[in-house]
Amino acid sequence: MKSETLKNAAVSTLVGATLVTGVIVLAPGWGKDTPPPAPGPVARAMTAAGSGAPASLSDLDALIRDRERFVRDHPGDEESWAVLGSAYVERGTRLGDTAYYPKAERALKRSLRAVPAAKGNVAALVGMAELANARHDFAGARGYAESARKQKPERWAVYPALIDAYNGLGRYAAAGKAMDKLLELQTGPQVQGREARIYWNKGWREDAAALAYGATANSRTPTEKAVALHREGELAWERGEAEEAVEHFTKALRTVPESHRSLAGRARALAALGRTDEALDDYRSALAKLPLPEYALEAGELYESMGLNGDAATLYELLRKQVTRAGEHGVDGDLVLARYEADHGDPAAAVRRLQGEWRRGHRNVHVADAMGWALYRVGRPDDALPFAKVATGQGLRSALFSYHLGEIERALGDYGPARRHIDEALRTNPHFSPLLAPKAREAQDALGEPAPGGPADVAGDGYWPLDPPEDAPSGAAPPSPSPSPSPSSPSSTPAPVASAAAPLPASASSPSDASDASDASDAEDASAPEASGRTVVPPAAAPPAARPAPQLRPVQRSTSPAPSTVAPGNS
């Protein structure tokens, strides 16, 4: 599937220790009645956490066992409960075992009962923020992390959780400010790696690659190096450099064989190189060791691209079970399930799920892209276009996002912009999806070359910029777009599978995502997505040719499920 989106969406957790890091560094002592532990696995875990590095899984397990024993004899020790709860979250995240999350919640709440947050229990607040991020409850995570920051603004361990929460909410300017503060307070490979991802999301690819390389070179432990190598592999894959990605992922696995995420990363890169048998082996291993629904979706789409529809259907069913199981432990799996539904199930159901995400304030680029694509799949490209523009408007160079935008524009007859964005997708990563990359090449061939004479619309999309030119009269509208005629009709405009009900009443413009003020209104305003901190709205006096402001329109439930692209039975 659209692997580059899923591995960033959802979750927005690092492939390394963030939770124990945040708590241990905040704890001034190691239990009130015991001396510091002797050198060993527990001490190594503490040392790694104190420097912001990930602990090995074996050391993390030793830490958990140690704190479990301690709190049995010292049930009122809030620091140990906080460490234990955060260690549960980290272990669950690194092994894809969401059953650890309820245990983490109980431990963290025990810590808060012993010493409430208002009395300075910042360690438990950070743990609760990371738990909320792991469950994709970004609004809750922001609340916990901002409370911790207000109490201890100079504690560096507060900021990773805050950055993840802001990114999940689509508040990228606020995330950037939190990153700046983190850089003032802490250095090291993990901070470099997080900064690399921030740069990548802005489209600064060379800077991101340099930082990722520096994180690898500065790593001090095997686990830390494996995390850094995995990050380099991710960036190489997103640049379309599959061979380099395979090399980085393989090095990560050689450094630490338990780097299960690198198995999935290597699988998608091997598939791009045509080494499908090796790719499927890696996917099977990854799913056995790290059972995440996004990996089931990726592997299913690889099987489907090979014509093995029965195997694909089996993995899609596994995806549903994984999302259901995670949901029982408090994890929001609507994004990955909506991506599955949009292409392989009921696109109208995908729209409804994503409407819920948007209303909950999850207005990041991954949700915006998924919403645009799902609306396109139900035959509503006019409604889809503003969301697709939000996804591509933050600077992230995503082949998947560009392809989705191009297909939406093609369905609208905007052939010039469609050609440009589909070309951009294939330049960014020619093998971004085993199912969609071939369709992108077909669309590229169908669109052909631009008509002679140059574009009539220099901006390339028929829209004014978000701010009109200074010399434009008040209320002026953009000229009607005049795209060049298509050399051939679009080959795969989807038929609607569900009719749209009446639009929701338009509400007030949503606040800027760059604001540092409280965003209580964010979750209430679902009338329009945000791009670059401003609401995308049409000119005040738009002519009939202008497209309407993006709105979340309710979708009626289908009387029968949409036909799946997977035929029953194994081929």
CSV table of C-alpha atoms in Angstrom, one decimal, residues 115-547:
chain,number,residue,atom,x,y,z
A,115,VAL,CA,1.2,12.3,43.7
A,116,PRO,CA,-1.3,14.3,41.5
A,117,ALA,CA,-0.2,16.1,38.5
A,118,ALA,CA,-0.9,19.5,40.1
A,119,LYS,CA,1.7,18.7,42.8
A,120,GLY,CA,4.5,18.2,40.2
A,121,ASN,CA,4.2,14.6,39.0
A,122,VAL,CA,5.6,15.5,35.6
A,123,ALA,CA,7.0,12.0,35.0
A,124,ALA,CA,3.5,10.5,35.0
A,125,LEU,CA,2.2,13.4,32.8
A,126,VAL,CA,4.9,12.6,30.2
A,127,GLY,CA,4.0,8.9,30.4
A,128,MET,CA,0.3,9.6,29.9
A,129,ALA,CA,1.2,11.9,26.9
A,130,GLU,CA,3.2,9.1,25.2
A,131,LEU,CA,0.5,6.6,25.9
A,132,ALA,CA,-2.1,8.9,24.3
A,133,ASN,CA,0.2,9.3,21.3
A,134,ALA,CA,0.7,5.6,21.0
A,135,ARG,CA,-3.1,5.2,20.9
A,136,HIS,CA,-3.4,8.0,18.3
A,137,ASP,CA,-5.3,10.3,20.8
A,138,PHE,CA,-3.3,13.4,19.8
A,139,ALA,CA,-5.6,15.9,21.5
A,140,GLY,CA,-5.2,14.0,24.8
A,141,ALA,CA,-1.5,13.8,24.3
A,142,ARG,CA,-1.2,17.5,23.7
A,143,GLY,CA,-3.2,18.2,26.9
A,144,TYR,CA,-0.9,16.0,29.1
A,145,ALA,CA,2.3,17.3,27.4
A,146,GLU,CA,1.3,21.0,27.6
A,147,SER,CA,0.5,20.5,31.3
A,148,ALA,CA,3.9,19.0,31.9
A,149,ARG,CA,5.6,21.8,30.0
A,150,LYS,CA,3.8,24.5,32.1
A,151,GLN,CA,5.1,22.9,35.2
A,152,LYS,CA,8.6,22.1,34.0
A,153,PRO,CA,9.4,24.1,30.8
A,154,GLU,CA,13.1,23.4,31.0
A,155,ARG,CA,12.7,19.6,31.1
A,156,TRP,CA,13.8,18.4,27.7
A,157,ALA,CA,12.0,15.1,28.0
A,158,VAL,CA,8.6,16.8,27.8
A,159,TYR,CA,9.2,18.0,24.2
A,160,PRO,CA,9.3,14.7,22.2
A,161,ALA,CA,5.8,13.9,23.4
A,162,LEU,CA,4.6,17.4,22.6
A,163,ILE,CA,6.1,17.3,19.1
A,164,ASP,CA,4.4,14.0,18.3
A,165,ALA,CA,1.0,15.4,19.6
A,166,TYR,CA,1.3,18.6,17.5
A,167,ASN,CA,2.2,16.6,14.4
A,168,GLY,CA,-0.7,14.3,14.9
A,169,LEU,CA,-3.0,17.3,15.1
A,170,GLY,CA,-1.5,18.9,12.0
A,171,ARG,CA,-0.1,21.9,14.0
A,172,TYR,CA,3.2,21.9,12.2
A,173,ALA,CA,4.3,25.4,13.2
A,174,ALA,CA,3.8,24.6,16.9
A,175,ALA,CA,5.7,21.3,16.4
A,176,GLY,CA,8.6,23.3,14.9
A,177,LYS,CA,8.7,25.7,17.9
A,178,ALA,CA,8.7,22.7,20.3
A,179,MET,CA,11.6,21.2,18.2
A,180,ASP,CA,13.5,24.5,18.5
A,181,LYS,CA,13.1,24.3,22.3
A,182,LEU,CA,14.2,20.7,22.4
A,183,LEU,CA,17.3,21.6,20.5
A,184,GLU,CA,18.1,24.3,23.1
A,185,LEU,CA,17.8,21.7,25.9
A,186,GLN,CA,19.2,18.4,24.5
A,187,THR,CA,21.5,17.1,21.9
A,188,GLY,CA,22.4,13.6,20.7
A,189,PRO,CA,21.5,11.1,17.9
A,190,GLN,CA,17.8,10.8,18.9
A,191,VAL,CA,17.3,14.6,18.8
A,192,GLN,CA,19.2,14.7,15.4
A,193,GLY,CA,16.9,12.0,14.1
A,194,ARG,CA,13.8,13.7,15.2
A,195,GLU,CA,15.0,16.9,13.6
A,196,ALA,CA,15.7,15.0,10.4
A,197,ARG,CA,12.1,14.0,10.2
A,198,ILE,CA,10.9,17.6,10.8
A,199,TYR,CA,13.2,18.7,7.9
A,200,TRP,CA,11.9,16.0,5.7
A,201,ASN,CA,8.3,16.9,6.3
A,202,LYS,CA,9.2,20.5,5.2
A,203,GLY,CA,10.7,19.2,1.9
A,204,TRP,CA,14.3,19.9,2.9
A,205,ARG,CA,15.6,16.5,1.8
A,206,GLU,CA,19.3,17.2,1.7
A,207,ASP,CA,19.2,18.7,5.3
A,208,ALA,CA,17.2,15.7,6.5
A,209,ALA,CA,19.6,13.2,4.9
A,210,ALA,CA,22.6,15.0,6.5
A,211,LEU,CA,21.0,14.9,9.9
A,212,ALA,CA,20.1,11.3,9.6
A,213,TYR,CA,23.6,10.4,8.6
A,214,GLY,CA,25.0,12.4,11.6
A,215,ALA,CA,22.6,10.5,13.9
A,216,THR,CA,24.0,7.2,12.7
A,217,ALA,CA,27.6,8.4,13.0
A,218,ASN,CA,27.1,9.7,16.5
A,219,SER,CA,25.3,6.6,17.8
A,220,ARG,CA,26.9,5.2,21.0
A,221,THR,CA,25.1,1.8,21.3
A,222,PRO,CA,24.0,-0.9,18.9
A,223,THR,CA,20.3,-0.2,19.5
A,224,GLU,CA,20.8,3.5,19.0
A,225,LYS,CA,22.7,2.8,15.7
A,226,ALA,CA,20.0,0.4,14.5
A,227,VAL,CA,17.3,3.1,15.0
A,228,ALA,CA,19.4,5.6,13.1
A,229,LEU,CA,20.1,3.2,10.3
A,230,HIS,CA,16.4,2.5,10.0
A,231,ARG,CA,15.7,6.2,9.7
A,232,GLU,CA,18.3,6.5,6.9
A,233,GLY,CA,16.6,3.6,5.2
A,234,GLU,CA,13.2,5.3,5.4
A,235,LEU,CA,14.5,8.6,3.9
A,236,ALA,CA,16.3,6.7,1.1
A,237,TRP,CA,13.1,4.8,0.3
A,238,GLU,CA,11.0,8.0,0.2
A,239,ARG,CA,13.6,9.5,-2.2
A,240,GLY,CA,13.0,6.6,-4.5
A,241,GLU,CA,16.4,5.0,-3.8
A,242,ALA,CA,15.4,1.5,-3.2
A,243,GLU,CA,18.9,-0.1,-3.3
A,244,GLU,CA,20.2,2.3,-0.8
A,245,ALA,CA,17.2,1.7,1.4
A,246,VAL,CA,17.8,-2.1,1.3
A,247,GLU,CA,21.4,-1.5,2.4
A,248,HIS,CA,20.4,0.7,5.4
A,249,PHE,CA,17.7,-1.7,6.5
A,250,THR,CA,20.0,-4.7,6.2
A,251,LYS,CA,22.6,-2.9,8.3
A,252,ALA,CA,20.1,-2.1,10.9
A,253,LEU,CA,19.1,-5.8,11.1
A,254,ARG,CA,22.7,-6.9,11.3
A,255,THR,CA,23.3,-4.5,14.1
A,256,VAL,CA,20.2,-5.5,16.1
A,257,PRO,CA,18.3,-8.5,14.8
A,258,GLU,CA,15.2,-7.4,16.8
A,259,SER,CA,14.9,-4.3,14.5
A,260,HIS,CA,11.5,-5.7,13.3
A,261,ARG,CA,10.4,-2.5,11.6
A,262,SER,CA,13.5,-2.7,9.4
A,263,LEU,CA,12.1,-6.0,8.1
A,264,ALA,CA,9.0,-4.3,6.8
A,265,GLY,CA,11.1,-1.4,5.4
A,266,ARG,CA,13.3,-3.7,3.6
A,267,ALA,CA,10.3,-5.6,2.2
A,268,ARG,CA,8.9,-2.6,0.5
A,269,ALA,CA,12.2,-1.7,-1.0
A,270,LEU,CA,12.9,-5.2,-2.2
A,271,ALA,CA,9.5,-5.3,-3.9
A,272,ALA,CA,10.4,-2.0,-5.7
A,273,LEU,CA,13.5,-3.8,-7.0
A,274,GLY,CA,11.4,-6.7,-8.3
A,275,ARG,CA,12.7,-9.1,-5.6
A,276,THR,CA,9.2,-10.1,-4.6
A,277,ASP,CA,10.0,-13.5,-3.1
A,278,GLU,CA,12.5,-11.9,-0.7
A,279,ALA,CA,10.0,-9.1,0.0
A,280,LEU,CA,7.2,-11.5,0.9
A,281,ASP,CA,9.6,-13.4,3.2
A,282,ASP,CA,10.4,-10.2,5.0
A,283,TYR,CA,6.8,-9.2,5.3
A,284,ARG,CA,5.9,-12.6,6.8
A,285,SER,CA,8.7,-12.2,9.3
A,286,ALA,CA,7.7,-8.6,10.1
A,287,LEU,CA,4.1,-9.6,10.7
A,288,ALA,CA,5.1,-12.5,12.9
A,289,LYS,CA,7.3,-10.3,15.1
A,290,LEU,CA,5.5,-6.9,14.8
A,291,PRO,CA,1.9,-7.4,13.9
A,292,LEU,CA,0.9,-4.0,12.7
A,293,PRO,CA,-2.1,-3.5,10.4
A,294,GLU,CA,-0.2,-1.2,8.0
A,295,TYR,CA,2.2,-4.1,7.3
A,296,ALA,CA,-0.7,-6.4,6.6
A,297,LEU,CA,-2.1,-3.8,4.1
A,298,GLU,CA,1.3,-3.4,2.4
A,299,ALA,CA,1.8,-7.1,2.1
A,300,GLY,CA,-1.7,-7.6,0.9
A,301,GLU,CA,-1.3,-5.1,-1.9
A,302,LEU,CA,1.9,-6.7,-3.0
A,303,TYR,CA,0.1,-10.0,-3.3
A,304,GLU,CA,-2.7,-8.3,-5.1
A,305,SER,CA,-0.2,-6.7,-7.6
A,306,MET,CA,1.0,-10.3,-8.3
A,307,GLY,CA,-2.5,-11.5,-9.0
A,308,LEU,CA,-2.6,-13.6,-5.8
A,309,ASN,CA,-6.0,-12.3,-4.8
A,310,GLY,CA,-6.7,-15.0,-2.3
A,311,ASP,CA,-3.6,-14.4,-0.3
A,312,ALA,CA,-4.3,-10.6,-0.5
A,313,ALA,CA,-7.8,-11.2,0.9
A,314,THR,CA,-6.4,-13.2,3.8
A,315,LEU,CA,-4.1,-10.4,4.7
A,316,TYR,CA,-6.8,-7.8,4.4
A,317,GLU,CA,-8.9,-9.8,6.9
A,318,LEU,CA,-5.9,-10.0,9.2
A,319,LEU,CA,-5.7,-6.2,9.0
A,320,ARG,CA,-9.3,-5.9,10.2
A,321,LYS,CA,-8.6,-8.3,13.1
A,322,GLN,CA,-5.5,-6.3,14.1
A,323,VAL,CA,-7.4,-3.0,14.1
A,324,THR,CA,-10.2,-4.5,16.1
A,325,ARG,CA,-7.8,-6.0,18.7
A,326,ALA,CA,-5.9,-2.8,19.0
A,327,GLY,CA,-9.2,-0.9,19.4
A,328,GLU,CA,-10.0,-3.1,22.4
A,329,HIS,CA,-6.9,-1.6,24.0
A,330,GLY,CA,-7.8,2.0,23.2
A,331,VAL,CA,-6.0,2.4,19.9
A,332,ASP,CA,-7.6,4.5,17.2
A,333,GLY,CA,-7.1,2.6,13.9
A,334,ASP,CA,-9.5,4.6,11.7
A,335,LEU,CA,-6.8,6.0,9.4
A,336,VAL,CA,-5.3,2.7,8.3
A,337,LEU,CA,-8.7,1.1,8.1
A,338,ALA,CA,-10.0,4.0,6.0
A,339,ARG,CA,-7.1,3.6,3.6
A,340,TYR,CA,-8.0,-0.1,3.2
A,341,GLU,CA,-11.7,0.7,2.7
A,342,ALA,CA,-11.0,3.4,0.1
A,343,ASP,CA,-9.2,1.1,-2.2
A,344,HIS,CA,-10.4,-2.4,-1.3
A,345,GLY,CA,-13.7,-2.2,0.6
A,346,ASP,CA,-16.3,0.5,1.0
A,347,PRO,CA,-15.0,4.0,0.1
A,348,ALA,CA,-18.1,5.6,1.7
A,349,ALA,CA,-17.2,4.0,5.0
A,350,ALA,CA,-13.7,5.4,4.6
A,351,VAL,CA,-15.1,8.9,4.3
A,352,ARG,CA,-17.2,8.5,7.4
A,353,ARG,CA,-14.2,7.3,9.4
A,354,LEU,CA,-12.1,10.1,8.2
A,355,GLN,CA,-14.8,12.7,8.9
A,356,GLY,CA,-14.6,11.5,12.5
A,357,GLU,CA,-10.8,11.9,12.5
A,358,TRP,CA,-11.0,15.4,11.1
A,359,ARG,CA,-13.6,16.4,13.7
A,360,ARG,CA,-11.5,15.0,16.5
A,361,GLY,CA,-8.8,17.5,15.4
A,362,HIS,CA,-6.6,15.0,13.6
A,363,ARG,CA,-5.9,17.4,10.7
A,364,ASN,CA,-2.5,16.2,9.7
A,365,VAL,CA,-1.4,15.7,6.1
A,366,HIS,CA,-1.9,12.0,6.3
A,367,VAL,CA,-5.6,12.3,7.3
A,368,ALA,CA,-6.1,15.1,4.7
A,369,ASP,CA,-4.6,12.9,1.9
A,370,ALA,CA,-6.7,9.9,2.9
A,371,MET,CA,-9.8,12.1,3.0
A,372,GLY,CA,-9.1,13.5,-0.4
A,373,TRP,CA,-8.6,10.0,-1.9
A,374,ALA,CA,-11.7,8.5,-0.2
A,375,LEU,CA,-13.8,11.4,-1.5
A,376,TYR,CA,-12.4,10.8,-5.0
A,377,ARG,CA,-13.2,7.1,-4.7
A,378,VAL,CA,-16.9,7.8,-3.9
A,379,GLY,CA,-17.1,10.1,-7.0
A,380,ARG,CA,-16.7,13.5,-5.3
A,381,PRO,CA,-13.5,15.0,-6.8
A,382,ASP,CA,-14.7,18.6,-6.2
A,383,ASP,CA,-14.9,17.9,-2.5
A,384,ALA,CA,-11.7,15.9,-2.6
A,385,LEU,CA,-9.5,18.5,-4.2
A,386,PRO,CA,-9.1,20.9,-1.2
A,387,PHE,CA,-8.1,18.1,1.1
A,388,ALA,CA,-5.5,16.8,-1.4
A,389,LYS,CA,-4.1,20.3,-1.6
A,390,VAL,CA,-3.8,20.5,2.1
A,391,ALA,CA,-1.8,17.2,2.1
A,392,THR,CA,0.6,18.5,-0.5
A,393,GLY,CA,0.8,22.0,0.7
A,394,GLN,CA,3.0,21.6,3.8
A,395,GLY,CA,6.2,20.8,1.8
A,396,LEU,CA,6.4,17.1,2.2
A,397,ARG,CA,7.5,15.4,-1.0
A,398,SER,CA,5.3,12.4,-1.1
A,399,ALA,CA,4.9,10.3,-4.2
A,400,LEU,CA,1.6,9.0,-2.9
A,401,PHE,CA,0.2,12.4,-2.1
A,402,SER,CA,1.2,13.8,-5.5
A,403,TYR,CA,-0.3,10.8,-7.3
A,404,HIS,CA,-3.6,11.2,-5.4
A,405,LEU,CA,-3.8,14.9,-6.2
A,406,GLY,CA,-3.0,14.3,-9.9
A,407,GLU,CA,-5.8,11.7,-10.2
A,408,ILE,CA,-8.3,14.0,-8.5
A,409,GLU,CA,-7.3,16.8,-10.9
A,410,ARG,CA,-7.6,14.5,-13.9
A,411,ALA,CA,-11.1,13.5,-12.9
A,412,LEU,CA,-12.0,17.3,-12.8
A,413,GLY,CA,-10.5,17.9,-16.2
A,414,ASP,CA,-7.6,19.9,-14.9
A,415,TYR,CA,-5.2,18.0,-17.2
A,416,GLY,CA,-2.2,20.4,-16.9
A,417,PRO,CA,-1.9,20.2,-13.1
A,418,ALA,CA,-2.8,16.5,-13.2
A,419,ARG,CA,0.1,15.8,-15.6
A,420,ARG,CA,2.5,17.8,-13.4
A,421,HIS,CA,1.6,16.1,-10.2
A,422,ILE,CA,1.6,12.6,-11.6
A,423,ASP,CA,5.0,13.2,-13.2
A,424,GLU,CA,6.1,14.5,-9.8
A,425,ALA,CA,5.0,11.3,-8.1
A,426,LEU,CA,7.0,9.1,-10.4
A,427,ARG,CA,10.0,11.4,-10.1
A,428,THR,CA,9.9,11.3,-6.3
A,429,ASN,CA,9.6,7.5,-6.1
A,430,PRO,CA,8.8,5.5,-9.2
A,431,HIS,CA,7.9,2.5,-7.2
A,432,PHE,CA,5.9,4.1,-4.3
A,433,SER,CA,3.2,1.4,-4.4
A,434,PRO,CA,3.0,-2.0,-6.1
A,435,LEU,CA,-0.6,-1.2,-7.1
A,436,LEU,CA,-0.7,2.5,-7.7
A,437,ALA,CA,2.7,3.2,-9.3
A,438,PRO,CA,1.7,1.2,-12.4
A,439,LYS,CA,-1.6,3.1,-12.5
A,440,ALA,CA,0.4,6.4,-12.3
A,441,ARG,CA,2.4,5.4,-15.3
A,442,GLU,CA,-0.8,4.5,-17.2
A,443,ALA,CA,-2.2,7.9,-16.3
A,444,GLN,CA,1.0,9.6,-17.4
A,445,ASP,CA,0.8,7.9,-20.8
A,446,ALA,CA,-2.9,8.8,-21.1
A,447,LEU,CA,-2.2,12.5,-20.4
A,448,GLY,CA,0.6,12.6,-22.9
A,449,GLU,CA,2.5,15.8,-23.6
A,450,PRO,CA,1.3,19.3,-22.9
A,451,ALA,CA,-0.4,21.2,-25.7
A,452,PRO,CA,1.8,23.6,-27.6
A,453,GLY,CA,1.7,27.3,-26.7
A,454,GLY,CA,2.3,27.2,-23.0
A,455,PRO,CA,-0.2,27.1,-20.1
A,456,ALA,CA,-3.1,29.5,-19.9
A,457,ASP,CA,-3.0,29.4,-16.2
A,458,VAL,CA,0.6,30.0,-15.0
A,459,ALA,CA,-0.2,29.0,-11.4
A,460,GLY,CA,-1.1,25.6,-12.8
A,461,ASP,CA,-4.2,24.9,-10.8
A,462,GLY,CA,-6.8,27.5,-11.6
A,463,TYR,CA,-6.8,28.8,-8.0
A,464,TRP,CA,-5.6,32.1,-6.5
A,465,PRO,CA,-2.8,31.8,-4.0
A,466,LEU,CA,-4.1,31.5,-0.4
A,467,ASP,CA,-3.6,35.3,-0.1
A,468,PRO,CA,-4.6,37.3,-3.2
A,469,PRO,CA,-2.1,39.6,-4.9
A,470,GLU,CA,-1.8,43.0,-3.3
A,471,ASP,CA,-3.1,44.8,-6.4
A,472,ALA,CA,-6.1,42.5,-6.7
A,473,PRO,CA,-9.4,44.4,-6.1
A,474,SER,CA,-11.4,43.4,-3.0
A,475,GLY,CA,-13.6,40.4,-3.7
A,476,ALA,CA,-11.9,39.7,-7.0
A,477,ALA,CA,-12.2,36.2,-8.4
A,478,PRO,CA,-9.7,34.2,-10.3
A,479,PRO,CA,-10.1,33.7,-14.0
A,480,SER,CA,-11.8,30.5,-15.1
A,481,PRO,CA,-9.1,27.8,-15.6
A,482,SER,CA,-8.5,26.8,-19.2
A,483,PRO,CA,-6.8,23.4,-19.1
A,484,SER,CA,-5.4,21.9,-22.2
A,485,PRO,CA,-7.6,19.3,-23.8
A,486,SER,CA,-6.9,15.7,-22.7
A,487,PRO,CA,-5.3,13.5,-25.4
A,488,SER,CA,-7.6,10.8,-24.0
A,489,SER,CA,-10.3,10.4,-21.5
A,490,PRO,CA,-9.3,9.5,-17.9
A,491,SER,CA,-9.2,5.7,-17.7
A,492,SER,CA,-10.4,5.1,-14.2
A,493,THR,CA,-12.7,7.8,-12.8
A,494,PRO,CA,-14.5,6.0,-10.1
A,495,ALA,CA,-18.3,5.7,-10.0
A,496,PRO,CA,-20.0,6.9,-6.9
A,497,VAL,CA,-20.8,4.2,-4.4
A,498,ALA,CA,-22.8,6.3,-2.0
A,499,SER,CA,-24.8,9.5,-2.4
A,500,ALA,CA,-24.0,12.6,-0.4
A,501,ALA,CA,-26.5,14.0,2.0
A,502,ALA,CA,-27.0,17.7,2.4
A,503,PRO,CA,-23.8,19.6,3.3
A,504,LEU,CA,-23.2,20.5,6.9
A,505,PRO,CA,-23.8,24.1,7.8
A,506,ALA,CA,-20.7,26.2,7.1
A,507,SER,CA,-19.0,27.2,10.4
A,508,ALA,CA,-16.5,29.9,11.2
A,509,SER,CA,-13.1,29.6,9.8
A,510,SER,CA,-10.9,27.3,11.8
A,511,PRO,CA,-7.9,28.8,13.7
A,512,SER,CA,-4.4,28.7,12.3
A,513,ASP,CA,-2.4,25.5,13.1
A,514,ALA,CA,0.5,27.9,13.8
A,515,SER,CA,-1.2,29.4,16.8
A,516,ASP,CA,0.2,28.7,20.2
A,517,ALA,CA,-3.2,29.4,21.8
A,518,SER,CA,-5.6,26.8,23.1
A,519,ASP,CA,-7.2,24.8,20.2
A,520,ALA,CA,-10.5,23.8,21.8
A,521,SER,CA,-12.2,25.1,18.7
A,522,ASP,CA,-10.1,22.9,16.4
A,523,ALA,CA,-12.1,19.8,17.1
A,524,GLU,CA,-15.4,21.7,16.7
A,525,ASP,CA,-14.7,23.2,13.3
A,526,ALA,CA,-14.8,20.6,10.6
A,527,SER,CA,-15.9,22.8,7.7
A,528,ALA,CA,-12.5,23.2,6.0
A,529,PRO,CA,-9.0,21.8,6.1
A,530,GLU,CA,-6.1,24.1,6.8
A,531,ALA,CA,-3.0,24.7,4.7
A,532,SER,CA,0.0,26.5,5.8
A,533,GLY,CA,-1.9,27.9,8.8
A,534,ARG,CA,-4.7,29.4,6.7
A,535,THR,CA,-8.1,28.2,5.8
A,536,VAL,CA,-8.7,27.3,2.1
A,537,VAL,CA,-11.7,29.3,1.0
A,538,PRO,CA,-12.8,30.6,-2.4
A,539,PRO,CA,-12.9,34.3,-3.3
A,540,ALA,CA,-15.8,36.2,-1.9
A,541,ALA,CA,-17.3,36.8,-5.3
A,542,ALA,CA,-16.4,33.6,-7.0
A,543,PRO,CA,-17.9,33.0,-10.5
A,544,PRO,CA,-19.8,29.8,-11.2
A,545,ALA,CA,-16.7,28.2,-12.4
A,546,ALA,CA,-14.9,28.5,-9.0
A,547,ARG,CA,-15.0,25.5,-6.8
